[in-house]
Coordinates of C-alpha atoms in Angstrom, one line a residue:
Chain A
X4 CA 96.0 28.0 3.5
X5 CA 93.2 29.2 5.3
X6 CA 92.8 32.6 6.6
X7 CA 93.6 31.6 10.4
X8 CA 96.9 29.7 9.2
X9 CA 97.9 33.1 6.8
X10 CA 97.1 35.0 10.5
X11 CA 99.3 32.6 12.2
X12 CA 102.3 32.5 9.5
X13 CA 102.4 36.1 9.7
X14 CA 102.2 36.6 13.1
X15 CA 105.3 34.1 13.6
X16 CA 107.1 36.0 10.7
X17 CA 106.1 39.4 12.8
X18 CA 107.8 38.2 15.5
X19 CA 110.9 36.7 14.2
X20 CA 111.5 40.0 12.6
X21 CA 111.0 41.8 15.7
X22 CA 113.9 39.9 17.2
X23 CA 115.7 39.8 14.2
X24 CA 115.7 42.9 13.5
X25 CA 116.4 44.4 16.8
X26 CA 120.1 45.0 16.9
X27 CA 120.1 46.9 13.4
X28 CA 118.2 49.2 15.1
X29 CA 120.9 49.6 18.0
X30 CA 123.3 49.6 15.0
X31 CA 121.6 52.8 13.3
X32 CA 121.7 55.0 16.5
X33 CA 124.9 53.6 17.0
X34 CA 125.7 55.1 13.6
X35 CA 124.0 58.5 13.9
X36 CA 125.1 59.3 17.0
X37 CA 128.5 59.0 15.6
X38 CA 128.1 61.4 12.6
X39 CA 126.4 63.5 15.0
X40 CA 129.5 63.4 16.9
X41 CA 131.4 63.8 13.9
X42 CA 132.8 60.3 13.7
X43 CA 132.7 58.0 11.1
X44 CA 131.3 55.1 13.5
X45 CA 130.9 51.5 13.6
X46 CA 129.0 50.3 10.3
X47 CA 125.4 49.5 11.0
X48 CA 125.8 45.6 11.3
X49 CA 128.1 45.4 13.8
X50 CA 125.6 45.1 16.8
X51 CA 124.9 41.6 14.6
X52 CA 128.7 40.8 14.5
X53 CA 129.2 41.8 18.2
X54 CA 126.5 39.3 19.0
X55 CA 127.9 36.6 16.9
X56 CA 131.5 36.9 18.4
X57 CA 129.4 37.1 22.0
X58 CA 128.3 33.6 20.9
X59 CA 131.4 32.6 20.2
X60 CA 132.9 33.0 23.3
X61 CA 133.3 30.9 26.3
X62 CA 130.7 31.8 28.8
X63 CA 132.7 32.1 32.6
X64 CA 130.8 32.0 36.0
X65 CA 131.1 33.2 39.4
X66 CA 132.3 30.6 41.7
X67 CA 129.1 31.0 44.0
X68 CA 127.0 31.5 40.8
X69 CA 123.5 29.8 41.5
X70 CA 120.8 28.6 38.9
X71 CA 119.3 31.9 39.1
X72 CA 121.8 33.5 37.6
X73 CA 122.1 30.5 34.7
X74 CA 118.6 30.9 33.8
X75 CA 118.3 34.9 33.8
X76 CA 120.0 35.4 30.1
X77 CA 117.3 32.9 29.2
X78 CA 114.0 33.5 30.8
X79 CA 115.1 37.5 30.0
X80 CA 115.6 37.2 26.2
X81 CA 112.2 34.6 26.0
X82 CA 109.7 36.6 28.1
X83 CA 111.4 39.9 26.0
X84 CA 111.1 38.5 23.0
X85 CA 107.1 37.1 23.7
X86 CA 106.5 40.4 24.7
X87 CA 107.4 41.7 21.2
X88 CA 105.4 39.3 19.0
X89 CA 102.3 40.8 21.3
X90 CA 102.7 44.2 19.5
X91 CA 101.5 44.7 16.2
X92 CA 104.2 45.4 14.0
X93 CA 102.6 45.5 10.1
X94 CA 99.5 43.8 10.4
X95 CA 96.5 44.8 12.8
X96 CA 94.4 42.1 13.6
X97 CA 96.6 39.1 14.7
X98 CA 95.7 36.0 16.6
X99 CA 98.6 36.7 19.1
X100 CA 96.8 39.4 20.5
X101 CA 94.3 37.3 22.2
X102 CA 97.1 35.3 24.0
X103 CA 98.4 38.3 26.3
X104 CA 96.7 42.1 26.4
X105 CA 98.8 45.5 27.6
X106 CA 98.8 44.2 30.5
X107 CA 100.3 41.0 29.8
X108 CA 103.0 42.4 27.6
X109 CA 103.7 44.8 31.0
X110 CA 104.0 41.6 33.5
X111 CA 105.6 39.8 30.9
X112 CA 108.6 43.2 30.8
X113 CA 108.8 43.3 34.5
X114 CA 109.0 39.2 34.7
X115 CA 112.3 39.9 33.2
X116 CA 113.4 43.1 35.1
X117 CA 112.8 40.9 38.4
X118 CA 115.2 37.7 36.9
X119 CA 117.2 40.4 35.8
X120 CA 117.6 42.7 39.5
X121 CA 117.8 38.7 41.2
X122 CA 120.6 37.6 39.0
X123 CA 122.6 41.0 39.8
X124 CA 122.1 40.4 43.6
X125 CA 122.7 36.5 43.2
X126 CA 126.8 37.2 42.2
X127 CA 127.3 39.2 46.0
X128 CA 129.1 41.8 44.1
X129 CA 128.4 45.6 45.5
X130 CA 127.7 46.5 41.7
X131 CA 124.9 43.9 41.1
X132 CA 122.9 44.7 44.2
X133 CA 123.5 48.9 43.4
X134 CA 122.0 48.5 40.1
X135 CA 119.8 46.1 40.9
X136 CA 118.5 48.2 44.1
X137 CA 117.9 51.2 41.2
X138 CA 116.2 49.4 38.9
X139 CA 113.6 48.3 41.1
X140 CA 113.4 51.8 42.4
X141 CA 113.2 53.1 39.1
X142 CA 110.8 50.4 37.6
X143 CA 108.1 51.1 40.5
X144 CA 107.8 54.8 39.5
X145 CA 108.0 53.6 35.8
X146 CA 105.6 51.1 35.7
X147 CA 102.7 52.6 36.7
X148 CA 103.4 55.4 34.1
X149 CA 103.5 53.2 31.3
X150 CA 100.6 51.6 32.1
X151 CA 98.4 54.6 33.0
X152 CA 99.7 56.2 29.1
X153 CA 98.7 52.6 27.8
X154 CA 94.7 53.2 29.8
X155 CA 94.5 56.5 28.0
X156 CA 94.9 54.2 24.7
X157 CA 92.5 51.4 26.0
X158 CA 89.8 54.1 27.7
X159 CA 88.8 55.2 24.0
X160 CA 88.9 51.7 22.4
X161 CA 87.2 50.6 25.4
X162 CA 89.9 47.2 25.1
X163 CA 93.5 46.9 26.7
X164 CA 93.6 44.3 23.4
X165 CA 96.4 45.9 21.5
X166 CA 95.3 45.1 18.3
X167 CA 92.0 46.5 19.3
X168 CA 93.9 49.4 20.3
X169 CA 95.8 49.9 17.2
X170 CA 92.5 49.5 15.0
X171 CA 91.0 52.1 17.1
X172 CA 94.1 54.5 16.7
X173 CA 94.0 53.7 13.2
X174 CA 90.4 55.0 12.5
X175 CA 90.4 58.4 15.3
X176 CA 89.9 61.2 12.8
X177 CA 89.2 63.3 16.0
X178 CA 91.8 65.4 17.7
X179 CA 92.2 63.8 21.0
X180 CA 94.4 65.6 23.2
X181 CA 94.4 63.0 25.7
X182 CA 96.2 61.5 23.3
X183 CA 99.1 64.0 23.3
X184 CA 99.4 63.8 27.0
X185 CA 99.9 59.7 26.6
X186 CA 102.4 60.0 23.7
X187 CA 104.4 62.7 25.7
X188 CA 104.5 60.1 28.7
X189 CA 105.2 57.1 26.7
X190 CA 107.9 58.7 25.1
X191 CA 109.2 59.3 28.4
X192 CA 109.0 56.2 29.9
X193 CA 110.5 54.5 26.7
X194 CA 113.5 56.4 27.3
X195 CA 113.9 55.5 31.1
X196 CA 113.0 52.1 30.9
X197 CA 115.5 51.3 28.0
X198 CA 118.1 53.3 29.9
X199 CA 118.7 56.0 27.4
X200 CA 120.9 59.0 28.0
X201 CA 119.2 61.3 30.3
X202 CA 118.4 58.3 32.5
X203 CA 121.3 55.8 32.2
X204 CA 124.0 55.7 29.5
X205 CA 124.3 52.2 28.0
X206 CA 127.6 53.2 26.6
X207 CA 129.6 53.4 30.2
X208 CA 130.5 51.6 32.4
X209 CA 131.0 54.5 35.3
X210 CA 130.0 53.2 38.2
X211 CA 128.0 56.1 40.4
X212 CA 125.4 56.3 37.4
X213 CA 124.7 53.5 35.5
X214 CA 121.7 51.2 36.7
X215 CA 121.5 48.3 33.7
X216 CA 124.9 48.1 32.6
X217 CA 125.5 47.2 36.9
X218 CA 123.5 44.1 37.3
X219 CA 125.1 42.9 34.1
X220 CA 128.6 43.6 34.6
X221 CA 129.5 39.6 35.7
X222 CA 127.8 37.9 32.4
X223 CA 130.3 37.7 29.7
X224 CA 129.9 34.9 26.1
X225 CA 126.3 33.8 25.2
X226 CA 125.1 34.9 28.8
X227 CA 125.8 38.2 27.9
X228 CA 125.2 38.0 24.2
X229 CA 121.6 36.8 25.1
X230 CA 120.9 40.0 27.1
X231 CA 122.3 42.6 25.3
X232 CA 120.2 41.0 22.3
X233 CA 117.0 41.0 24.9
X234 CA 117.7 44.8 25.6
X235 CA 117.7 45.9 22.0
X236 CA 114.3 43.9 21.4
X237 CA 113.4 46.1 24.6
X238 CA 114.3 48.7 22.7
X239 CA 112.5 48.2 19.2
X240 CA 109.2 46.8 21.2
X241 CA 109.0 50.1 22.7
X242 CA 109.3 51.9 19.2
X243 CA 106.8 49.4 17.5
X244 CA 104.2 50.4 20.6
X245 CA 104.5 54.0 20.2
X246 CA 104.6 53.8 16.5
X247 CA 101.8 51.4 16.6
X248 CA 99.5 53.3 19.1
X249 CA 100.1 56.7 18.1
X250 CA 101.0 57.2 14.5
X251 CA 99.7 53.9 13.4
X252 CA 98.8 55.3 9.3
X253 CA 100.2 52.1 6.8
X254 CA 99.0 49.6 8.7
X255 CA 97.8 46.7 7.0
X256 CA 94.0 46.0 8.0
X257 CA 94.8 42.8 5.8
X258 CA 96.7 40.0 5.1
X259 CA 97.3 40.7 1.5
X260 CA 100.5 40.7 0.2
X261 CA 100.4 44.3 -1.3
X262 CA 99.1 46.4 2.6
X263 CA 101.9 43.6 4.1
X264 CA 104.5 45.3 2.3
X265 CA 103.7 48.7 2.5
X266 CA 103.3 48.4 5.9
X267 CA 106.6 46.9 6.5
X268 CA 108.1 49.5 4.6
X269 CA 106.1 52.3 6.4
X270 CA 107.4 50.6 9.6
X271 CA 110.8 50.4 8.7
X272 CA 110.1 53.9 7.8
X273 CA 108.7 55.3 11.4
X274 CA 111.2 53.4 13.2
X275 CA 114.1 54.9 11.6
X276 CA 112.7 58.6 12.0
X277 CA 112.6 58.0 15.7
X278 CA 115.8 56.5 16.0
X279 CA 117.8 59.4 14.1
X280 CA 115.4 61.2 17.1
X281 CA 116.6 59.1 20.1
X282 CA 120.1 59.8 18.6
X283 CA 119.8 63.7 18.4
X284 CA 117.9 63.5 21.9
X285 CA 121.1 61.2 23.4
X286 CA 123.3 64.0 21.6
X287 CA 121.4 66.5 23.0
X288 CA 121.1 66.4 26.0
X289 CA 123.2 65.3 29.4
X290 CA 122.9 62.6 32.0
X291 CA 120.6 64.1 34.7
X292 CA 121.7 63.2 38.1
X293 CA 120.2 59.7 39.7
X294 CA 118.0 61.5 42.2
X295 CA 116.3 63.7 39.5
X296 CA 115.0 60.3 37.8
X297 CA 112.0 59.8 40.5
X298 CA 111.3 63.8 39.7
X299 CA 111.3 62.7 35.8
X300 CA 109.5 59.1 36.2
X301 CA 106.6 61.1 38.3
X302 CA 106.7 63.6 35.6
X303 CA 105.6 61.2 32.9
X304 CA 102.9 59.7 35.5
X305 CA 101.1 63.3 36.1
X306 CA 101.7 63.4 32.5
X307 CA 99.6 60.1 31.7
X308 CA 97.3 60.8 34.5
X309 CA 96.2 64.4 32.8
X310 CA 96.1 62.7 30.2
X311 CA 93.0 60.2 31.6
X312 CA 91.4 63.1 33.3
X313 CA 91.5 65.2 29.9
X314 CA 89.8 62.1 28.1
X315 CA 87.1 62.1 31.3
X316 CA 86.7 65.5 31.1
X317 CA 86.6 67.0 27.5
X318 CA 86.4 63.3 25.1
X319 CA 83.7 61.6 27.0
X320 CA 80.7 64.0 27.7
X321 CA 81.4 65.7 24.5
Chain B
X15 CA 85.8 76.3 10.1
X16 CA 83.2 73.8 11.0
X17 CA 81.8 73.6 14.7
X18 CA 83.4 70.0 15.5
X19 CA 86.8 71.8 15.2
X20 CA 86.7 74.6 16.8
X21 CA 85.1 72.4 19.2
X22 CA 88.3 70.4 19.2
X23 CA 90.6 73.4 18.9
X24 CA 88.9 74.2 22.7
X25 CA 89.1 71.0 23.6
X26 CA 93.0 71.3 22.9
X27 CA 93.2 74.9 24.6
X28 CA 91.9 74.0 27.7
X29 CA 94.6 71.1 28.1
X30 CA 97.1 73.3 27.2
X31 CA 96.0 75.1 29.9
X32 CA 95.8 72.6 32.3
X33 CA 99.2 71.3 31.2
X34 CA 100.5 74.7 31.5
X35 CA 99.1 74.8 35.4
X36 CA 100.9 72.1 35.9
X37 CA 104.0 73.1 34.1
X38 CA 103.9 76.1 36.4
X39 CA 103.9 74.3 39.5
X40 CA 106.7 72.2 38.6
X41 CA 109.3 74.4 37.6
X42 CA 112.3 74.8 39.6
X43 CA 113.8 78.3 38.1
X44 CA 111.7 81.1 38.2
X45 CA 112.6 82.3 34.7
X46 CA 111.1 79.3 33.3
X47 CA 108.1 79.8 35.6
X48 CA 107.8 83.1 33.8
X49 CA 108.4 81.5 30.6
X50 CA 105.1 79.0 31.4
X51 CA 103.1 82.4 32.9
X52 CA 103.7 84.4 29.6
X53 CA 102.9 80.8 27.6
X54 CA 99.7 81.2 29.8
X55 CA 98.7 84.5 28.7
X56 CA 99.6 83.4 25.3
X57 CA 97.4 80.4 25.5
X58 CA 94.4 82.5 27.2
X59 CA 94.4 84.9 24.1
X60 CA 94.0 82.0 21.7
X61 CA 90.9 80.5 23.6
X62 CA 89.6 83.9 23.8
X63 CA 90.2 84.5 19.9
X64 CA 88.8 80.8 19.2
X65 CA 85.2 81.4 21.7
X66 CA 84.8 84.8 19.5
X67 CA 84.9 83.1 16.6
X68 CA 82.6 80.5 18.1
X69 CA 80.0 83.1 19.4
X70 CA 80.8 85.7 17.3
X71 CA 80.9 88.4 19.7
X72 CA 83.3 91.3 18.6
X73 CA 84.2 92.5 21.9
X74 CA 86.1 89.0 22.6
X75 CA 88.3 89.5 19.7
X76 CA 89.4 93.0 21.8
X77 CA 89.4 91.6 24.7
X78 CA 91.9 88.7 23.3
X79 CA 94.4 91.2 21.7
X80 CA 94.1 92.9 25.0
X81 CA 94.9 89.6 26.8
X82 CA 97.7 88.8 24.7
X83 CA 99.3 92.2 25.1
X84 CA 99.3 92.6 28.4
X85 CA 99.1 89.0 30.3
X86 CA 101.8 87.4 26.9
X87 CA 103.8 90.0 27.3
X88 CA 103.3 93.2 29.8
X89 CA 103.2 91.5 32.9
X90 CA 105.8 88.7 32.1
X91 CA 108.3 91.8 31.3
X92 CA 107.2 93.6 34.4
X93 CA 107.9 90.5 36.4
X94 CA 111.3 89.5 34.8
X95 CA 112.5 93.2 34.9
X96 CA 111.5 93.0 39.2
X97 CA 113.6 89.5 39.2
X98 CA 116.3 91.0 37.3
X99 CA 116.5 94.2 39.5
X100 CA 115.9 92.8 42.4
X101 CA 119.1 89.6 42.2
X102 CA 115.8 86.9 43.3
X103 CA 118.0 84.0 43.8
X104 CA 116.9 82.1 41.0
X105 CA 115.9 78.9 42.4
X106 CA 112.0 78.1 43.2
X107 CA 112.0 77.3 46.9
X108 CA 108.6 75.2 47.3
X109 CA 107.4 74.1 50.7
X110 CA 106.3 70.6 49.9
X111 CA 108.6 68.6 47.6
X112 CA 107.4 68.2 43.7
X113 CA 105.9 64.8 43.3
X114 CA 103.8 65.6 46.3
X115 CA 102.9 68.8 44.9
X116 CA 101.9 66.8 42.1
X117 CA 99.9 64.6 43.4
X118 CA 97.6 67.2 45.4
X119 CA 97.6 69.0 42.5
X120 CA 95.9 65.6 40.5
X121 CA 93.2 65.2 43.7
X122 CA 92.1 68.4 42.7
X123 CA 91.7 68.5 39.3
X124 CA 89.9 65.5 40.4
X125 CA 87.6 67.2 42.6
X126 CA 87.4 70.0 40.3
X127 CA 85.9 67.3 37.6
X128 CA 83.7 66.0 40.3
X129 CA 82.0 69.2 41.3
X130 CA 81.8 70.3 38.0
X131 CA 79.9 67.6 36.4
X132 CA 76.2 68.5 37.5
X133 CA 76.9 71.8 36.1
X134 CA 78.3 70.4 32.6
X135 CA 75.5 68.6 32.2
X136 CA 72.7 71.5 32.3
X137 CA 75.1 73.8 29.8
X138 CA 73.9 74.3 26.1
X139 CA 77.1 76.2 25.5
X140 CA 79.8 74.6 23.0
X141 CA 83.1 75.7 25.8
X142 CA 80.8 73.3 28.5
X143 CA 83.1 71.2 28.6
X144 CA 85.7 73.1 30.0
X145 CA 84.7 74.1 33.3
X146 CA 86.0 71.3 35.1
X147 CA 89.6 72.7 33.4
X148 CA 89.1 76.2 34.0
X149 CA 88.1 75.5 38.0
X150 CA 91.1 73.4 38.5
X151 CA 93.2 76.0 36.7
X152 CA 91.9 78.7 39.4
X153 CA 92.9 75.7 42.1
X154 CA 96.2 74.9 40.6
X155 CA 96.9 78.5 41.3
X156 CA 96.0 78.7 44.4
X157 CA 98.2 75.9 45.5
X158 CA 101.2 77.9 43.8
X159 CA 100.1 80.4 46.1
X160 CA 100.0 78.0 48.9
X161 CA 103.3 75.8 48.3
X162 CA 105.9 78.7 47.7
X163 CA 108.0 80.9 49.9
X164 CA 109.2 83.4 48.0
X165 CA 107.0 86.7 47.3
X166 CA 107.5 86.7 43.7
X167 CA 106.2 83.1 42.9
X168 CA 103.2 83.7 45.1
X169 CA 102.0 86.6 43.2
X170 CA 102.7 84.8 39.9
X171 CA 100.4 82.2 41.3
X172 CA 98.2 84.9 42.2
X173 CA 98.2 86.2 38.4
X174 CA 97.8 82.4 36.8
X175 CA 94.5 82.7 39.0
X176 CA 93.6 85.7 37.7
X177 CA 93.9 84.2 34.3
X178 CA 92.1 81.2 34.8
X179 CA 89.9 83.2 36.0
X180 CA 89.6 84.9 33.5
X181 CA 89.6 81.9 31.2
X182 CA 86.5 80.5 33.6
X183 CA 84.6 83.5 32.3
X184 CA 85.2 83.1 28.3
X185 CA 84.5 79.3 28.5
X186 CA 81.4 79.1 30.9
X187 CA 79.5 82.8 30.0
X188 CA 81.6 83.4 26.6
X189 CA 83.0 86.5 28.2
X190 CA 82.3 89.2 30.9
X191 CA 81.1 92.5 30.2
X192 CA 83.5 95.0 28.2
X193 CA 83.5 97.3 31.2
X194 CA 83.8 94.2 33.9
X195 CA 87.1 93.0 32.0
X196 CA 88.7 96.2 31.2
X197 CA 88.6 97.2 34.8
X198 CA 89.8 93.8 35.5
X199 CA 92.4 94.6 33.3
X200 CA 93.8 97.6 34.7
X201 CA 93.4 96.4 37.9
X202 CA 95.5 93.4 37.6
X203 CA 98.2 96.0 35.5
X204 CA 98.2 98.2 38.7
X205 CA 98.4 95.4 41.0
X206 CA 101.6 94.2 39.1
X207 CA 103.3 97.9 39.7
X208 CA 102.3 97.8 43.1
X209 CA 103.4 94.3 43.6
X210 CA 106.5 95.9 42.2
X211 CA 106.9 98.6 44.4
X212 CA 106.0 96.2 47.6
X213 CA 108.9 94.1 46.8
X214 CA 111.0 97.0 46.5
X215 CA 110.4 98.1 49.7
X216 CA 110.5 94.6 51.4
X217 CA 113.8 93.8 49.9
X218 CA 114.7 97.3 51.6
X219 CA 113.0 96.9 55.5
X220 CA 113.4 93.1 55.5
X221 CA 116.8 92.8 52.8
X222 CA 115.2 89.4 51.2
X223 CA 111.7 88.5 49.7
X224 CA 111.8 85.2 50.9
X225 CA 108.5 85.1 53.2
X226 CA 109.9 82.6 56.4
X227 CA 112.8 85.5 56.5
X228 CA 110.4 88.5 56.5
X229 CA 108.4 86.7 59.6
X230 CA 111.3 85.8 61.4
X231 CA 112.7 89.1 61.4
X232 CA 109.8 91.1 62.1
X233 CA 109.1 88.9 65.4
X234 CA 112.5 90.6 66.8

């Protein structure tokens, strides 16, 4: 095989284990919160069962169901889960990467929030247009956070190429705290735009707080099963990005078999670490009410905004 | 320690202190905006400690225990002892709402990086690249001063300039004068008792230290 087939191969295998390996990850917090909580909980596959009975079942609509809301599980879980073979996962340079930057993987995210707020409105019901009215709220203070932490990235490897961005990260032996101030807003934007506990609790279905579980509440069979499987690719894409940008050490530079490996186990690794975090986090701490979000969301932009003016001001004429 | 870390280690001071600026402004309890003030003075000493390494001036390794005794700890106390005496209602009343705050408070950081840049440039000194920080830091403080109504957080803001002030002088002249900054010193030590006295005696003419109150009753 030549070396752009191997690239190819393994870029393909990156991403089928992306989605593949998405709901064991909602299956591990799953877990620790429960011991946390001093349960035995659910064992760690059974995000993989609940899909496959979700399959199973018999998928009903809304009388005055339109296409829209046919299409949404679908155009959701494909542009999710081509978002997630963009990121590198355990190999750096990847032939992916050309296809769709930062930016790209960004429109490619809110291409599905917008199918996903239409589809809620589409039904009529008052739930569906609540949640999907707070998402897009939400999204427009979130967005630009996200992508101004992902800038700070991109301004020092001078690419928004995320495999660019990773080599770069990989091979900083400076201390950059610039850096800092993206992680810290990254972090926070992860947790509000997968609608973790101190934004939204994916776990209830009360409804004067919750914001995702609202515009999903009419799907039910492989409608539903197809977007709960989307969010918890959402979910490890985010991890894989932060892990990837910021503590990016195990990497494989290249494809040999050998780095491959222990990249995928240093992966595996890093992505358990911060879901036993996310779990102590969701343990942690309370819901905070809905109109403290915008406070939060424009916390984690002045956040990634220092963060760019720190990287003017002290990384550049230094 | 080798120069390219200490120069980082400065690097990473001075965001700390602009983060902390920042913090400062955001809070919406005033113990936590003491918390952030005492983090300041905390923060200040270390710079201090790290540009006498740098220089190698002894003085600065005085002046930073100083700064850590009395702006990490002295003046924090002093403040939190007024709030607790006094029954401050513990909320942070700001004029203008956060994210607004915020925002002004990013333009002039902005600003502060613009107008510092010329000056950057013509420094030999390894802290040169912090004056842009340390300028916004002294701005920052002055919109704390600006955006609150109650007494206490204005003369907090007033203090946070005093120690970016302060934090101007170590990074862009490696230090003031020994006399200079321990009359500074004292001075800002006084000014905290008088402050304290001041409140004591507004909270007894005008019974409140909230500033729109104290105007509206001294118009009748």
């Amino acid at each position: 095989m030549s070396l752009s087939m191997t690239l190819w191969v393994l870029n393909l295998a990156q991403a089928a284990l992306m989605v593949l390996a998405a709901p064991l990850l909602a299956g591990i917090i799953q877990k620790c919160k429960a011991r946390l909580q001093n349960r035995r909980g659910a064992p760690i596959l059974q995000p993989y069962r609940n899909l496959l009975k979700l399959f199973g079942k018999e998928a009903l609509l809304a009388e005055n169901a339109s296409w829209i809301f046919r299409t949404t599980p679908y155009v959701l879980f494909t542009t999710t889960a081509l978002a997630a073979s963009v990121v590198p996962v355990f190999l750096v340079d990847l032939p992916s990467a050309l296809i769709a930057d930062v930016i790209a993987m960004a429109a490619l995210l809110a291409l599905a929030r917008f199918w996903l707020a239409l589809a809620g409105m589409d039904i009529g019901t008052a739930f569906g247009g609540m949640g999907a009215s707070r998402e897009m709220t939400f999204s427009a203070m979130a967005e630009p956070a996200m992508l101004m932490s992902m800038f700070v990235m991109s301004l020092g490897a001078h690419s928004t190429n995320l495999s660019t961005m990773v080599q770069h990260a990989l091979h900083l032996d400076h201390l950059l705290p610039s850096v800092a101030f993206a992680l810290a807003a990254l972090l926070m934007v992860a947790i509000a735009e997968n609608g973790r506990i101190p934004i939204d609790n994916p776990s209830t279905h009360l409804e004067l707080t919750m914001i995702h579980e609202a515009m999903i509440l009419e799907y039910s069979g492989r409608h539903l099963a197809l977007i709960e499987w989307a969010s918890q690719i959402k979910l490890l894409l985010f991890a894989t990005l932060i892990i990837s940008l910021f503590v990016p050490w195990g990497i494989a530079e290249s494809p040999a078999i050998q780095p491959v490996l222990a990249a995928l186990v240093f992966w595996f690794g890093k992505v358990v670490l911060l879901a036993v975090a996310l779990a102590v986090l969701e343990t942690g701490l309370a819901k905070i009410r809905l109109f403290q979000v915008p406070e939060y969301l424009s916390t984690a932009f002045v956040l990634a905004f220092l963060g760019m003016l720190v990287h003017y001001i002290l990384e550049v004429g230094a | 320690m080798d120069d390219v870390m200490l120069q980082e280690a400065i690097s990473v001071a001075a965001s700390l202190m602009l983060l902390i600026s920042f913090a400062l402004l955001a809070q919406h309890r005033l113990l936590s905006v003491l918390h952030w003030f005492a983090a300041q003075g905390v923060v200040l000493a270390l710079t201090t400690l790290l540009v006498a390494v740098i220089s190698g001036h002894y003085e600065l390794y005085f002046s930073a225990l100083m700064t850590l005794l009395l702006k990490g700890a002295l003046l924090p106390w002093l403040l939190w002892r007024i709030i607790r005496k006094m029954h401050v209602h513990r909320e942070v009343e700001p004029l203008v709402n956060m994210p607004v705050t915020m925002l002004i408070a990013l333009t002039l950081v902005l600003i502060c990086f613009y107008v510092a840049l010329p000056i950057e440039r013509m420094s030999q000194l390894v802290t040169h690249n912090t004056l842009a920080i340390a300028m916004a830091t002294v701005f920052l403080g002055m919109l704390m001063m600006i955006t609150r109504k109650k007494a206490i957080t204005q003369v907090i803001g007033f203090l946070s300039i005093e120690n970016a002030l302060f934090f101007t002088a170590v990074g862009a002249t490696h230090g003031m004068p020994m006399i200079v900054e321990l009359g500074v010193a004292f001075d800002v030590l006084i000014a905290a008792i008088i402050f304290g006295l001041f409140f004591t005696h507004m909270r007894n003419t005008f019974d409140s230290l909230d500033l729109d109150v104290i105007q509206e009753k001294s118009k009748r």
